[in-house]
Structure formats: C-alpha cells, structure tokens
Coordinates of C-alpha atoms and ligand atoms in Angstrom, one line a residue:
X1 CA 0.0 0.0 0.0
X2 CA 1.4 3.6 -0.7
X3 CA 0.3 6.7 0.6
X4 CA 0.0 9.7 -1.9
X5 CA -1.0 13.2 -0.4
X6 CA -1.9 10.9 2.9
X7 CA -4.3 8.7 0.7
X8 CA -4.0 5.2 1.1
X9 CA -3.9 3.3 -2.7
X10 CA -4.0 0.0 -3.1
X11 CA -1.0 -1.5 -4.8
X12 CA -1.6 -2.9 -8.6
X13 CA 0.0 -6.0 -7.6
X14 CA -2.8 -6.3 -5.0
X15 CA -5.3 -5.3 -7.4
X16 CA -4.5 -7.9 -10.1
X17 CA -4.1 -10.9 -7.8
X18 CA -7.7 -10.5 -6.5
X19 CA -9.5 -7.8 -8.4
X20 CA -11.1 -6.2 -5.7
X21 CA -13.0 -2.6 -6.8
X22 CA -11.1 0.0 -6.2
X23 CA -10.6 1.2 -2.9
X24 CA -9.1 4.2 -1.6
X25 CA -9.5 5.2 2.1
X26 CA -8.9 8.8 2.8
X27 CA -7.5 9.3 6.4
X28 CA -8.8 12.0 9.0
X29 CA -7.9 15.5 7.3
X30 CA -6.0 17.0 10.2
X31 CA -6.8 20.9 10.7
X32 CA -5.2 23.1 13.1
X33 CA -6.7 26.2 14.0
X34 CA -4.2 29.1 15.3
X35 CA -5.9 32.0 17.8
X36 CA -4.9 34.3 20.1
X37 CA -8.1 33.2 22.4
X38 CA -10.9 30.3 22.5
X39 CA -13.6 29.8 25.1
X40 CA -14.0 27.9 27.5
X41 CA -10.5 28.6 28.4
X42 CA -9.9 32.8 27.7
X43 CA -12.3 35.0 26.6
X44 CA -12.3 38.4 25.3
X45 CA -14.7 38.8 22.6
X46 CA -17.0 37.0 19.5
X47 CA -13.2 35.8 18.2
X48 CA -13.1 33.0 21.4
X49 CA -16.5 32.0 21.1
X50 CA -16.3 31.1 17.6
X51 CA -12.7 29.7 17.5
X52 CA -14.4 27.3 20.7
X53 CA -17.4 26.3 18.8
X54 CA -16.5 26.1 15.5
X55 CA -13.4 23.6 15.8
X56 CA -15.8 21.3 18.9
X57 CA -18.5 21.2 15.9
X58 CA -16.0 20.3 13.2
X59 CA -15.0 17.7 15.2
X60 CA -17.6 16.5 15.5
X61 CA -17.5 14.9 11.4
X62 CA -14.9 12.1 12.0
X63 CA -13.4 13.2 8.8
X64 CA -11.5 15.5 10.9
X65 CA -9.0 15.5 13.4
X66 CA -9.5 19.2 14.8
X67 CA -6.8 20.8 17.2
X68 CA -6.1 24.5 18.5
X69 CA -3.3 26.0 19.5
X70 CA -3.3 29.1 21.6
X71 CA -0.6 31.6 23.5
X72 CA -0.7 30.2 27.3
X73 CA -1.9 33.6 29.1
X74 CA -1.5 34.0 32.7
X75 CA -5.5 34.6 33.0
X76 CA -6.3 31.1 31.4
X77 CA -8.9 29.8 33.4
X78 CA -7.5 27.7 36.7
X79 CA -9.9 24.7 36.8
X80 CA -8.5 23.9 33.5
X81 CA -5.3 24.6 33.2
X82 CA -4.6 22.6 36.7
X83 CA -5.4 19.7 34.1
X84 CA -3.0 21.0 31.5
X85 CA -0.6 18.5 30.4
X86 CA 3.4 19.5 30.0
X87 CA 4.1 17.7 26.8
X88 CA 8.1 19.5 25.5
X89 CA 9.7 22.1 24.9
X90 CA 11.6 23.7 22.2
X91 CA 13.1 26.8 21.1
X92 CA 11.8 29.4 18.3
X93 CA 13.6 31.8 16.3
X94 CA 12.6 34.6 15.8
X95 CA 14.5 38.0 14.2
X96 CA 18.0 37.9 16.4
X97 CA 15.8 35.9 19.3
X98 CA 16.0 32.9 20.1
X99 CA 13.1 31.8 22.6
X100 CA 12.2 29.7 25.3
X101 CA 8.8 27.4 24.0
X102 CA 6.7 25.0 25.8
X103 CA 3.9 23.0 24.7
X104 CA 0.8 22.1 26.9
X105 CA -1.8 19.8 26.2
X106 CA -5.7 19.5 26.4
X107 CA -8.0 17.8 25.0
X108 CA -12.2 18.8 25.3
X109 CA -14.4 17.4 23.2
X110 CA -13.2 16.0 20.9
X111 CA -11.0 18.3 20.2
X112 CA -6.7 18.9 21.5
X113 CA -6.0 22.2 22.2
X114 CA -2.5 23.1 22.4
X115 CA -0.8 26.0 24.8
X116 CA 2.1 28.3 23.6
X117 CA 4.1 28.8 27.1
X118 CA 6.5 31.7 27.4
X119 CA 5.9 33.9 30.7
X120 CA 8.2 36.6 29.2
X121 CA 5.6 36.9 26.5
X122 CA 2.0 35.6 28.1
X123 CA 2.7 35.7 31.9
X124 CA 0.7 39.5 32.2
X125 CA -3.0 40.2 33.1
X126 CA -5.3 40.3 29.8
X127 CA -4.6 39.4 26.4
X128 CA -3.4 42.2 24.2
X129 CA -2.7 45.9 24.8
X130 CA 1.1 46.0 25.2
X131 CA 3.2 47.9 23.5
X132 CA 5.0 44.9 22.4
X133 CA 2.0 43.0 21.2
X134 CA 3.7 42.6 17.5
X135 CA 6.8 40.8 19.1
X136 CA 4.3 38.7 21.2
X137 CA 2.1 37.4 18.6
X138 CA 5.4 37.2 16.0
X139 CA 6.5 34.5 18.8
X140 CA 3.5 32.6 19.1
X141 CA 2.9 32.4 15.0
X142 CA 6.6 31.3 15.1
X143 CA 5.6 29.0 17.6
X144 CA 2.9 27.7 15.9
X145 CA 5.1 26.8 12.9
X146 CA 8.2 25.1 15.3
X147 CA 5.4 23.3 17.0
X148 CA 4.3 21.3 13.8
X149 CA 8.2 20.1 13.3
X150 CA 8.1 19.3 17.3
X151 CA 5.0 17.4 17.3
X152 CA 5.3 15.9 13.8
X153 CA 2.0 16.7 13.3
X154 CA 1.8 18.8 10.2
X155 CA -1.9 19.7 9.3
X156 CA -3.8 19.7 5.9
X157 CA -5.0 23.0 6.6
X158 CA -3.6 25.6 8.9
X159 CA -6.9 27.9 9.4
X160 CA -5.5 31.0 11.0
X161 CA -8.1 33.7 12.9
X162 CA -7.3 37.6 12.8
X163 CA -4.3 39.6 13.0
X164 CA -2.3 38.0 16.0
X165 CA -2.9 34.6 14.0
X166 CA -1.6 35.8 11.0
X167 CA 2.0 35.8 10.3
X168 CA 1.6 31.6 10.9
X169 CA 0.0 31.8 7.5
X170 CA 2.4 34.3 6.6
X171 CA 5.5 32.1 7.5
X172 CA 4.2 29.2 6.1
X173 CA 4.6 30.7 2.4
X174 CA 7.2 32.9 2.9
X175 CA 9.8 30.4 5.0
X176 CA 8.6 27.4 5.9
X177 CA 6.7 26.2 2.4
X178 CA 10.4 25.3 1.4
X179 CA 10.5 22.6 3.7
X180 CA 9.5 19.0 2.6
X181 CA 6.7 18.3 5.3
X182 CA 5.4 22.4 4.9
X183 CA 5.0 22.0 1.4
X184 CA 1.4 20.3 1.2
X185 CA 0.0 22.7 3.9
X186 CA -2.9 24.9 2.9
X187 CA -3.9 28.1 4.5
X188 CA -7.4 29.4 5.0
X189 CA -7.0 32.8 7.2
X190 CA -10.6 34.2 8.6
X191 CA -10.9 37.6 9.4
X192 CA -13.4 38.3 12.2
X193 CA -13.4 42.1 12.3
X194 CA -11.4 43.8 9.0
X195 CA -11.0 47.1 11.7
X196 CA -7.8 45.4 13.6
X197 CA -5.2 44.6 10.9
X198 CA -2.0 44.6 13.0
X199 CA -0.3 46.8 11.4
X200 CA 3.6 47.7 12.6
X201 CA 6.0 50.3 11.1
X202 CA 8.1 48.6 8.3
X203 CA 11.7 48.0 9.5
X204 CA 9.8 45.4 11.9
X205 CA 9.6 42.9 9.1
X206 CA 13.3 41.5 9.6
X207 CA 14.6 42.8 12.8
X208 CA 11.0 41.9 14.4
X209 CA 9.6 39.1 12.3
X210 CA 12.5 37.1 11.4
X211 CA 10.6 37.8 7.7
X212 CA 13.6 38.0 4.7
X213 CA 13.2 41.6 3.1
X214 CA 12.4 40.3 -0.4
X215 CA 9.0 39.7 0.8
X216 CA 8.1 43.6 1.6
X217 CA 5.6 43.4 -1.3
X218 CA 3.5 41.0 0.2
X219 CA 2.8 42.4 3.5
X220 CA 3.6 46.3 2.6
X221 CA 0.4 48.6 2.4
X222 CA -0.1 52.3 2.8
X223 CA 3.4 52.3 4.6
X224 CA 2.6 49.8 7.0
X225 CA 3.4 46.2 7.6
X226 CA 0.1 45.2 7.9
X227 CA -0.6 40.9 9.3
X228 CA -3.9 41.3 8.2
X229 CA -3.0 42.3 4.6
X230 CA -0.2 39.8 4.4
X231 CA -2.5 36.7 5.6
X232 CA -5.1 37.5 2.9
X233 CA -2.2 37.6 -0.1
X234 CA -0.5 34.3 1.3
X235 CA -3.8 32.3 2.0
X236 CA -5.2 29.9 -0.2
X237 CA -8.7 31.4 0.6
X238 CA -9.1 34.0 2.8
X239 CA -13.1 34.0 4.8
X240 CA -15.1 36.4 6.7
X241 CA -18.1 35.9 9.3
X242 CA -20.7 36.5 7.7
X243 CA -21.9 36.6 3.5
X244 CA -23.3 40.1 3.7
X245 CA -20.2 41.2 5.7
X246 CA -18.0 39.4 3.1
X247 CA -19.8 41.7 0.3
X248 CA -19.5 44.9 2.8
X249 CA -15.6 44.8 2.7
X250 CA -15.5 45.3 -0.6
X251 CA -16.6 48.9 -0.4
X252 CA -14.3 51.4 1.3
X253 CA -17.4 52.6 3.9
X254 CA -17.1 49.2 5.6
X255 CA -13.0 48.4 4.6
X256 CA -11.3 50.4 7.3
X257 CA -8.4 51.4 3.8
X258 CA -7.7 47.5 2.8
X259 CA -10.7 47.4 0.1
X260 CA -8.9 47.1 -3.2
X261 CA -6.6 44.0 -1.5
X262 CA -10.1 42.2 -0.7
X263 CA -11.1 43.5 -4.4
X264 CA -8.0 42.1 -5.8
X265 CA -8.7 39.0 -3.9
X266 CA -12.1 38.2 -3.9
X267 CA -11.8 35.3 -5.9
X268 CA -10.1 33.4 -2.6
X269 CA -13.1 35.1 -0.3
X270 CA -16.3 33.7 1.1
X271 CA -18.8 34.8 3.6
X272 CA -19.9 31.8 6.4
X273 CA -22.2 33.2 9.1
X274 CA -21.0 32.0 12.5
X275 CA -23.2 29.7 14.8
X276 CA -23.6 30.3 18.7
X277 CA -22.7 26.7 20.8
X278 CA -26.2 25.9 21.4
X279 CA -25.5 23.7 24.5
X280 CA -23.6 26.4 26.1
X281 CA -26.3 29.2 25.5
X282 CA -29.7 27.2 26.4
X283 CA -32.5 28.6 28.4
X284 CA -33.7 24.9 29.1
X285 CA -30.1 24.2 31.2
X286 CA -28.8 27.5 31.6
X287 CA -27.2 27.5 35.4
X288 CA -26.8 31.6 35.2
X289 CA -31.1 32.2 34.7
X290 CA -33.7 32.8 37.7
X291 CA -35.5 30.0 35.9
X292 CA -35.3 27.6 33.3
X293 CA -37.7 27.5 30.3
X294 CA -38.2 25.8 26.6
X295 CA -39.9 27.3 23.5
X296 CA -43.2 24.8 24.7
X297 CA -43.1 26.1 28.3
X298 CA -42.2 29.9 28.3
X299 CA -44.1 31.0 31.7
X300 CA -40.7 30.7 33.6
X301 CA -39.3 33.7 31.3
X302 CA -41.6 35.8 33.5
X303 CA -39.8 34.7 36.5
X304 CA -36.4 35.7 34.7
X305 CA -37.9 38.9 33.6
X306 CA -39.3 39.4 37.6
X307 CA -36.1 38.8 39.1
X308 CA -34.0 41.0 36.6
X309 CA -36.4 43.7 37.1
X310 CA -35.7 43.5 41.3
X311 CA -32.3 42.7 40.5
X312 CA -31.6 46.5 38.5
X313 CA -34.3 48.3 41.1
X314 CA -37.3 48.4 38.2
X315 CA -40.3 48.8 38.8
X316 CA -41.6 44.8 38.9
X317 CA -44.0 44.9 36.0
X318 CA -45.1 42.4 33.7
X319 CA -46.7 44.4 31.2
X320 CA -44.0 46.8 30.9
X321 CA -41.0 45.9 27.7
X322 CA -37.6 45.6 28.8
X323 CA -35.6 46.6 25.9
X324 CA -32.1 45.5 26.5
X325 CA -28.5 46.5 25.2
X326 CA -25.2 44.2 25.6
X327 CA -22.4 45.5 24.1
X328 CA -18.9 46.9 24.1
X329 CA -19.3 50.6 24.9
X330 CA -18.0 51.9 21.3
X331 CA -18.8 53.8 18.3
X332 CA -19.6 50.9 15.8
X333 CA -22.2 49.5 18.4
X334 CA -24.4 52.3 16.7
X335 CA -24.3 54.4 20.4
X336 CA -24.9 57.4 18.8
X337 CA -28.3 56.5 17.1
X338 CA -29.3 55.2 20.5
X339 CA -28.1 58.4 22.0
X340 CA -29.8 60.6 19.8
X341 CA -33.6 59.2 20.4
X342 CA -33.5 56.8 23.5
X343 CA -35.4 59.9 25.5
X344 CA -37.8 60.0 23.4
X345 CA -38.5 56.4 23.2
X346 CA -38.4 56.7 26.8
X347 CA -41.6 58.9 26.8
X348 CA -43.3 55.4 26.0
X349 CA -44.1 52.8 29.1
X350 CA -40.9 50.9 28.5
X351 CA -37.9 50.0 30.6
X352 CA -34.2 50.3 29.4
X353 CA -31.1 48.5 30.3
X354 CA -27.5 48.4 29.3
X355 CA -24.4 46.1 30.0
X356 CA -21.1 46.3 29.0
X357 CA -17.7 48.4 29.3
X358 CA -16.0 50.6 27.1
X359 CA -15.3 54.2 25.9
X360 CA -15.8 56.5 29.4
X361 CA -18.1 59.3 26.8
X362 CA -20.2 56.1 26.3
X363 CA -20.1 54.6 30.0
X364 CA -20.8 58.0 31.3
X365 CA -23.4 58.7 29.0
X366 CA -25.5 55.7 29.9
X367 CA -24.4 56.2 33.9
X368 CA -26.2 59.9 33.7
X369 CA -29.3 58.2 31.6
X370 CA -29.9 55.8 34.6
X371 CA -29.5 58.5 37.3
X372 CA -31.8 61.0 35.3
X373 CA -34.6 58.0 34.0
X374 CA -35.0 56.3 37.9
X375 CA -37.5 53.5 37.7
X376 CA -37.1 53.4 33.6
X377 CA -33.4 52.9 32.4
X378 CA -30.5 50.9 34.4
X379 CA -26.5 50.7 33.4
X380 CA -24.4 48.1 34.6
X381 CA -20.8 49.3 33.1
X382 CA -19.0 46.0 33.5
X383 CA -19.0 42.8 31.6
X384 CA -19.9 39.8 33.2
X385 CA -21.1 36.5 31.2
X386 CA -23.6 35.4 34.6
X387 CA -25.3 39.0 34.6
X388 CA -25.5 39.2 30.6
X389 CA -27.7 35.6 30.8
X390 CA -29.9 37.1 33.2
X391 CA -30.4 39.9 30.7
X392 CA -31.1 38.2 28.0
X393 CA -33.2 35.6 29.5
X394 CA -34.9 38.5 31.1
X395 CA -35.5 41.0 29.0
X396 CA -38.2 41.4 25.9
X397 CA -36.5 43.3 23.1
X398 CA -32.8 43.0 22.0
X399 CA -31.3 46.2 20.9
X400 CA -28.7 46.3 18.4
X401 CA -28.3 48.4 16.3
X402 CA -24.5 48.4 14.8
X403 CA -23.1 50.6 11.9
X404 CA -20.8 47.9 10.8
X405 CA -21.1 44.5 12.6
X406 CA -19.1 41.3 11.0
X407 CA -20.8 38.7 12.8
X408 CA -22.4 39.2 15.8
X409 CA -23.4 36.6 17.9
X410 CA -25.4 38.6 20.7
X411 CA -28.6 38.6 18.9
X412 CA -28.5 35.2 18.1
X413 CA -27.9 34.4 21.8
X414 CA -31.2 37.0 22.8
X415 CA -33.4 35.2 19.9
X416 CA -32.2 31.8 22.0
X417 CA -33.5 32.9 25.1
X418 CA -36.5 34.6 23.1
X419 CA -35.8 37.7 23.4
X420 CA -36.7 39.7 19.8
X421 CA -33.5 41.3 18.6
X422 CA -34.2 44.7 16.8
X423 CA -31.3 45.3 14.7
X424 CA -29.8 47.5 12.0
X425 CA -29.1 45.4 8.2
X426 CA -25.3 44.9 8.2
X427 CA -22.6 42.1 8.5
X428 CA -24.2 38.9 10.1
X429 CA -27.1 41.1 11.6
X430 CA -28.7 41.6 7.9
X431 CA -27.8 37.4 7.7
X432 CA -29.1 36.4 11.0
X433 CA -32.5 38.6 11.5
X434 CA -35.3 39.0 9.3
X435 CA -38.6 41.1 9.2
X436 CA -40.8 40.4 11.2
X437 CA -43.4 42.1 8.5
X438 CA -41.9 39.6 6.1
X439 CA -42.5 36.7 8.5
X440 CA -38.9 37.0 9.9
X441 CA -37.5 36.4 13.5
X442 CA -37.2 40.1 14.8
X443 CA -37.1 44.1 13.5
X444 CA -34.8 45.8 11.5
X445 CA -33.8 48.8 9.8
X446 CA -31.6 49.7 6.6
X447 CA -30.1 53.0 7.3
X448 CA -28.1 54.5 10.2
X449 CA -30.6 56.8 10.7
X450 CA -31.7 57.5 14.2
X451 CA -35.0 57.9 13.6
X452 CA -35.0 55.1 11.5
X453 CA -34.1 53.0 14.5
X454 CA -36.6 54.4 16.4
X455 CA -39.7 53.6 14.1
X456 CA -38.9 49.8 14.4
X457 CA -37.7 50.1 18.1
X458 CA -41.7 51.9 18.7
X459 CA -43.1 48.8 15.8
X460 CA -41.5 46.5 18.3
X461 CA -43.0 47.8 22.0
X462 CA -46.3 48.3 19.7
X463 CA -46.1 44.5 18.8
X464 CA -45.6 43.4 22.3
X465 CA -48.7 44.8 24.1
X466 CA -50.9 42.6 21.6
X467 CA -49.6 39.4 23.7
X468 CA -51.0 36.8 21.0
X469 CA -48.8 37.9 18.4
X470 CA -45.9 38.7 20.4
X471 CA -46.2 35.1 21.7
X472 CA -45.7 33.9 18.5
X473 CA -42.8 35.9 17.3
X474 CA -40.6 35.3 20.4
X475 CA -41.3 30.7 20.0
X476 CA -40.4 32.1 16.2
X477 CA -37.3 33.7 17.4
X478 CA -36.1 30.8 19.6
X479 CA -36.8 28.5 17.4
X480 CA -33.9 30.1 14.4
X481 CA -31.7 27.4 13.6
X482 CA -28.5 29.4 14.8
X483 CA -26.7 25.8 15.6
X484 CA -22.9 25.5 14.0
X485 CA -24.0 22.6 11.9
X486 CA -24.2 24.3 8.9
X487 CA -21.6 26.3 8.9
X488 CA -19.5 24.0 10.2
X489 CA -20.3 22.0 6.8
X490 CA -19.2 25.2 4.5
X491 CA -16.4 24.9 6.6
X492 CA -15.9 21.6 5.7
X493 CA -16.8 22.1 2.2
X494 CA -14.3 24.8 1.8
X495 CA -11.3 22.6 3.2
X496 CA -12.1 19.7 1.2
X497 CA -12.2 21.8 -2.0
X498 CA -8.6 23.7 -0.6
X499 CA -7.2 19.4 -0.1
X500 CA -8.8 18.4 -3.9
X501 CA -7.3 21.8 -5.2
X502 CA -3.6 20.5 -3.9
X503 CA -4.3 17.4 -5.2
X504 CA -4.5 18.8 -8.9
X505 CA -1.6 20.5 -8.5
Ligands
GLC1 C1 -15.6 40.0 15.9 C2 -16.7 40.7 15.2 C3 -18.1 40.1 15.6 C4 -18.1 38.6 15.3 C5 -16.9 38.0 16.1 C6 -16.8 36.5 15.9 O1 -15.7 40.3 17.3 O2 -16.7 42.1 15.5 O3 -19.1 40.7 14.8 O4 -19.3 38.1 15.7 O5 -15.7 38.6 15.7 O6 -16.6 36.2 14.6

C-alpha cells in the first residue's frame, strides 16, 4: 500500500491478484486552527467564542481531526489549566531571538487544544494591549510553525483567525513552504473584524519578524506592515463571518483602507455566518437564569424577567417591555443613534437596560441616563457573562443596532433565550434577523438613521402589548436554527475543496 498526499492506494499488484473494486480510504484531514483566544479557556470577545465552537462542531464529522493551538496567558482559566498537560519544549527563532517554548496539552471534546508557554511573552493580566504585542504574537505564530516540526504533526490545513494569527499563514509561504513536510500545507485565514489589521512600522519585518526583506511586497500597504493584509495575499482562501459582511468589505465605507486587496482578492473570499454553541447558551439548562424554560413552556421567562427587574431596582411589572442593550461601549455599536432618540422612546411605558464596558463618553453617558430616567433605564458598566444571561433571558426586546457588525453573535444568543433582537441590516445582523413584516424572526432597519431605528424600536414595544402575536414571534425567534451545523459543513466544504485543489496541483 502507498500513501499519496496521505491517501492510502491499493498497490496494482494487489489489485490484479484478486481484483477487488477500487478502494481508496482517505485518512482524517487533520486541521489546526491558530488563535490568540478560545472559550472555554480565555475569553475576550466574539473571536473566542467562535474559534471554541467552531473547531468542537467540526470535530464533531470524524473526517477531521480538529486541534487548536493558543498563547498560554496567565489569565487562562485555573480549573482547566490545573489539568493541563506539560508535553516539550523547544526553542523558536525569531529575528536575532531565540526563545524559550513550551507546549501544553488539552483535549475537550473532541478536540486537543494546544498552549504556547513563554511567561516573558504571556505571563501579564489580559490578552493584548502591550506595547509589544507585535513581538508577542510574532512568537506565538513562530511558535505555531516550530510546533508542527516538534510534534510531527503537520496539518492539511492551517486555518488561521485575525491579525495576531496571522503571520503563521504568513510564515508558512514565505519560510517554511520550502520545507519538505510544509509544502502540502494549505492556509485558509478568517478575518473576524477587517478594523484590527495589526499593522507595525516597516523595518519590523526582519529585525521583528524574522521575515527576509524580499517579501516587503506582500505584507507592505499604505506604509505599513500590515498581518492582516499579508494573511489575505499568502492564503489559499481568505473568509469572513458572515456573507453580507464578506460583500461589505469590498466597499471602502465598511474596509477600514484594505478594500482594493479584498477587491483584488475576492476570488479566494467567502462569507460563512458563525453559529452560537447551542448547549452552552440554552435557556432549558442554563445554570446563570432565575429559571429555566423551553420554546413549549415559556411561563418561567416571567420569573427571569421578575427577578432581573428586582435585581436593576425596576419597577416589577409584567406588562412593561424591557428593551435591553449588551455590548462593548463603542462607536460601531451604533451608540450614537441610540443616543440621539433613547429619551424619546423613553416617553413610552418601557424600561431600558445596558451592560457592557467601554469608551468612558459612552459609560458616562449611559451612567447619567440611569441616574436621570430612575425607575425606567439601568447601566451596569462592567461585563460579566452570569449578569448578561440574566439579561437576555430577562429582557423582551434586543437592541442592536450596529453601523458595521461582522458577525455578531449577541442577537442570536437573545433570539435563544427569546428575546426579539431589533437590529440594523449589516454584517451577520442583515444574515441572522429577518422582518418580522416579512414573516422573519425580529425588527430591522436599513439605514443608520436615528429615527429610523426608532420607528422599528416603537413597531417593536407596539407588537408586544398585543400578547398573542408577540407570543408567536418570540417561540419564532427561539426556534432560528442558529446551531454550528451548517456552517461548520461550508467549513468543511471549503477545506475539502482547498485538499482536492492540492491534489490537482
Ligand atoms: C468579531 C466581530 C463580531 C463577530 C466576532 C466573531 O468580534 O466584531 O461581529 O461576531 O468577531 O466572529
């Protein structure tokens, strides 16, 4: 039997002697996902959530063997790093540096994740924010690329998330694709928010990077070394989070300045709208609610509502809306069209309520509506995943209302927990909710218009006083189909098509 491209063939002898059909049997196509965070173990954003959910669902198809490796961060979470296991070490190059690497080992399942350790690097509180975040994530790409030649295990597909991620599929073309076991690898590099493309003044490419000079041209732009743009001109395909966010990037409102290198690449790009991890975010078993309840028996979301409503010092009312926000405090979010008519909406019978942390003008903002609306609005200016399942188990109406917004999982989370998400057409928000008019799961609204927003917002509290109908629209929200499955089978799809391309070569 020989093995071409890690498919087993029958041998002709074989074949002749006793003419079976035949039969090829394709091994496990091993992906390794790189990240600079992954929930359950650190968390800072969407990014973890999807890099956690995505590789446990595409592990799931026992086509794949699915592992993750990720920087070991002093603030990964104790009850399961306790369990970690120590597995090498090695060093890694990197510019004149030569560092210190070990490897940890976990596997949840299904799937191993593997830990970066270097406490010069990742032994600090957070994950990013230093002013030496390019040399931090330089390592751990590095690191990712050593790792393979340490572990031996050398992936079909190296799926790289974001700018800290990128440079691994930036070294695998530009140094390592030279090397006999590198040379099959195929890179697919997802970007989850085109706004952060890592971008580092340009003498940092060899001094920094360890990157050879020659290759300015790929990574270059507007003056800049920039990951982001580098990743998308090395990838095999390069994919986004949502379809409608994948079309957005295109144009230079939505591009943040790195339209034409999407334009110039768009044959490499697709759109896949990210799922939520529907086990994790269930109102049937969620630990973190007042009360448990299903799409058949929704009377315990009045208990949740009840409860929240003591919990913020509201008024305990039933027939009152609660129309919730939760959100990093920042432009995008669309703050300012909330700013602009929330007193107005206010007049109405309707209680308000944000969560989240962010820029003080916002935080304040929202402080001073709470002290000035008592009984009506509430601001909790911290995150806190417990208190944000009370809200949106709690609350009726799901506020968001983004100018730009690549994915978005919060809205598919508040249609879980039947809460009706009103939001404004963009990214995965345009994807995820529909019309309710048209028969859809929420509200929404084209333009970033305040006003705009306001017209569905009022469409909304109007809808939920005629208890019949809203009824039906928050069992038609819960049950959306916002389960990984099928994206994780465009995932899929897109690999196998990267392998078949290879194999044509
Ligand atoms: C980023 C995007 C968000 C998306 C998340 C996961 O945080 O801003 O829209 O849901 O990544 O892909």
């Amino acid at each position: 039997m020989e093995i071409e491209h890690g498919i087993e063939v029958l041998d002709e002898a074989a074949e002749k002697v006793c003419e079976p059909p035949r039969i090829t049997v394709e091994r496990r196509k091993k992906i390794l996902f790189a990240a600079s965070e992954a929930t359950p173990f650190i968390a800072t954003g969407g990014l973890a959530e999807v890099v956690g959910s995505l590789s446990k669902a595409i592990a799931e198809d026992e086509r794949f063997d699915v592992r993750v490796i990720l920087p070991l961060y002093q603030d990964i979470k104790k009850e399961y790093r306790k369990d970690f296991r120590f597995i090498g070490h090695f060093n890694v190059p990197l510019g004149w540096r030569n560092q210190y690497c070990g490897i940890f080992e976990y596997i949840l399942d299904g799937v191993t994740f593997y830990f970066v350790d270097n406490e010069y690097y990742f032994k600090r509180p957070g994950c990013y924010g230093y002013y030496d975040d390019g040399e931090r994530f330089g390592f751990f790409c590095r690191a990712v690329m050593e790792f393979m030649d340490f572990s031996k295990f050398y992936p079909d597909i190296l799926h790289t998330h974001d700018w800290q991620a990128a440079l691994a599929s930036i070294y695998l073309k530009t140094i390592y694709c030279y090397r006999p076991e590198y040379q099959f690898i195929r890179s697919l590099f997802t970007l989850h928010n085109i706004e952060y493309q890592g971008k580092f003044s340009l003498d940092t490419i060899e001094e920094l990077f360890g990157i050879p000079r020659g290759f300015l041209g790929l990574l270059e732009y507007d003056h800049c070394l920039n990951l982001m743009k580098g990743a998308i001109e090395c990838s095999e395909r390069f994919s986004t989070v949502s379809p409608t966010y994948a079309g957005e990037i295109k144009d230079p409102y939505f591009s943040h300045g790195l339209d034409p290198i999407v334009r110039r690449n768009e044959h490499k790009l697709c759109g896949i709208l990210n799922g939520i991890d529907t086990k994790a975010y269930d109102p049937e078993t969620d630990k973190a609610l007042f009360a448990n309840y299903t799409v058949f028996d929704l009377a315990p979301k009045a208990v949740c509502k009840a409860e929240l409503q003591k919990m913020l010092n509201l008024p305990v009312r039933a027939d009152v809306p609660i129309v919730a926000m939760i959100s990093r405090l920042v432009s995008h979010k669309g703050l300012d069209l909330v700013r602009g008519v929330i007193e107005e909406a206010l007049r109405r019978d309707m209680q308000f309520v944000v969560l989240g942390t962010g820029d003080p003008e916002y935080e304040n903002y929202f402080t001073d509506l709470a002290r000035r609306y008592p009984g009506k609005a509430a601001s909790v200016i911290t995150f806190n995943s417990d208190l944000s399942r009370k809200l949106y188990s709690g609350a009726d109406i799901f506020l968001m209302p983004s100018k730009s917004e690549p994915c978005g999982l919060s809205q598919m989370i508040a249609s879980r927990y039947g809460t009706v998400a009103v939001v404004r057409e963009t990214g995965g928000l345009k994807d995820s909710i529909t019309p309710y008019g048209a028969g859809g799961n929420g509200f929404t609204f084209r333009d970033y218009n305040a006003h705009d927003m306001l017209f569905v917002l009022n469409e909304a509290l109007t809808l939920f006083n005629d208890k019949e109908k809203w009824r039906e629209l928050v069992k038609r929200a819960m049950s959306s189909d916002f389960s990984w499955r099928k994206s994780a089978n465009y995932y899929e799809g897109l690999y196998l098509g990267m392998l078949n391309e290879r194999k044509n070569k």
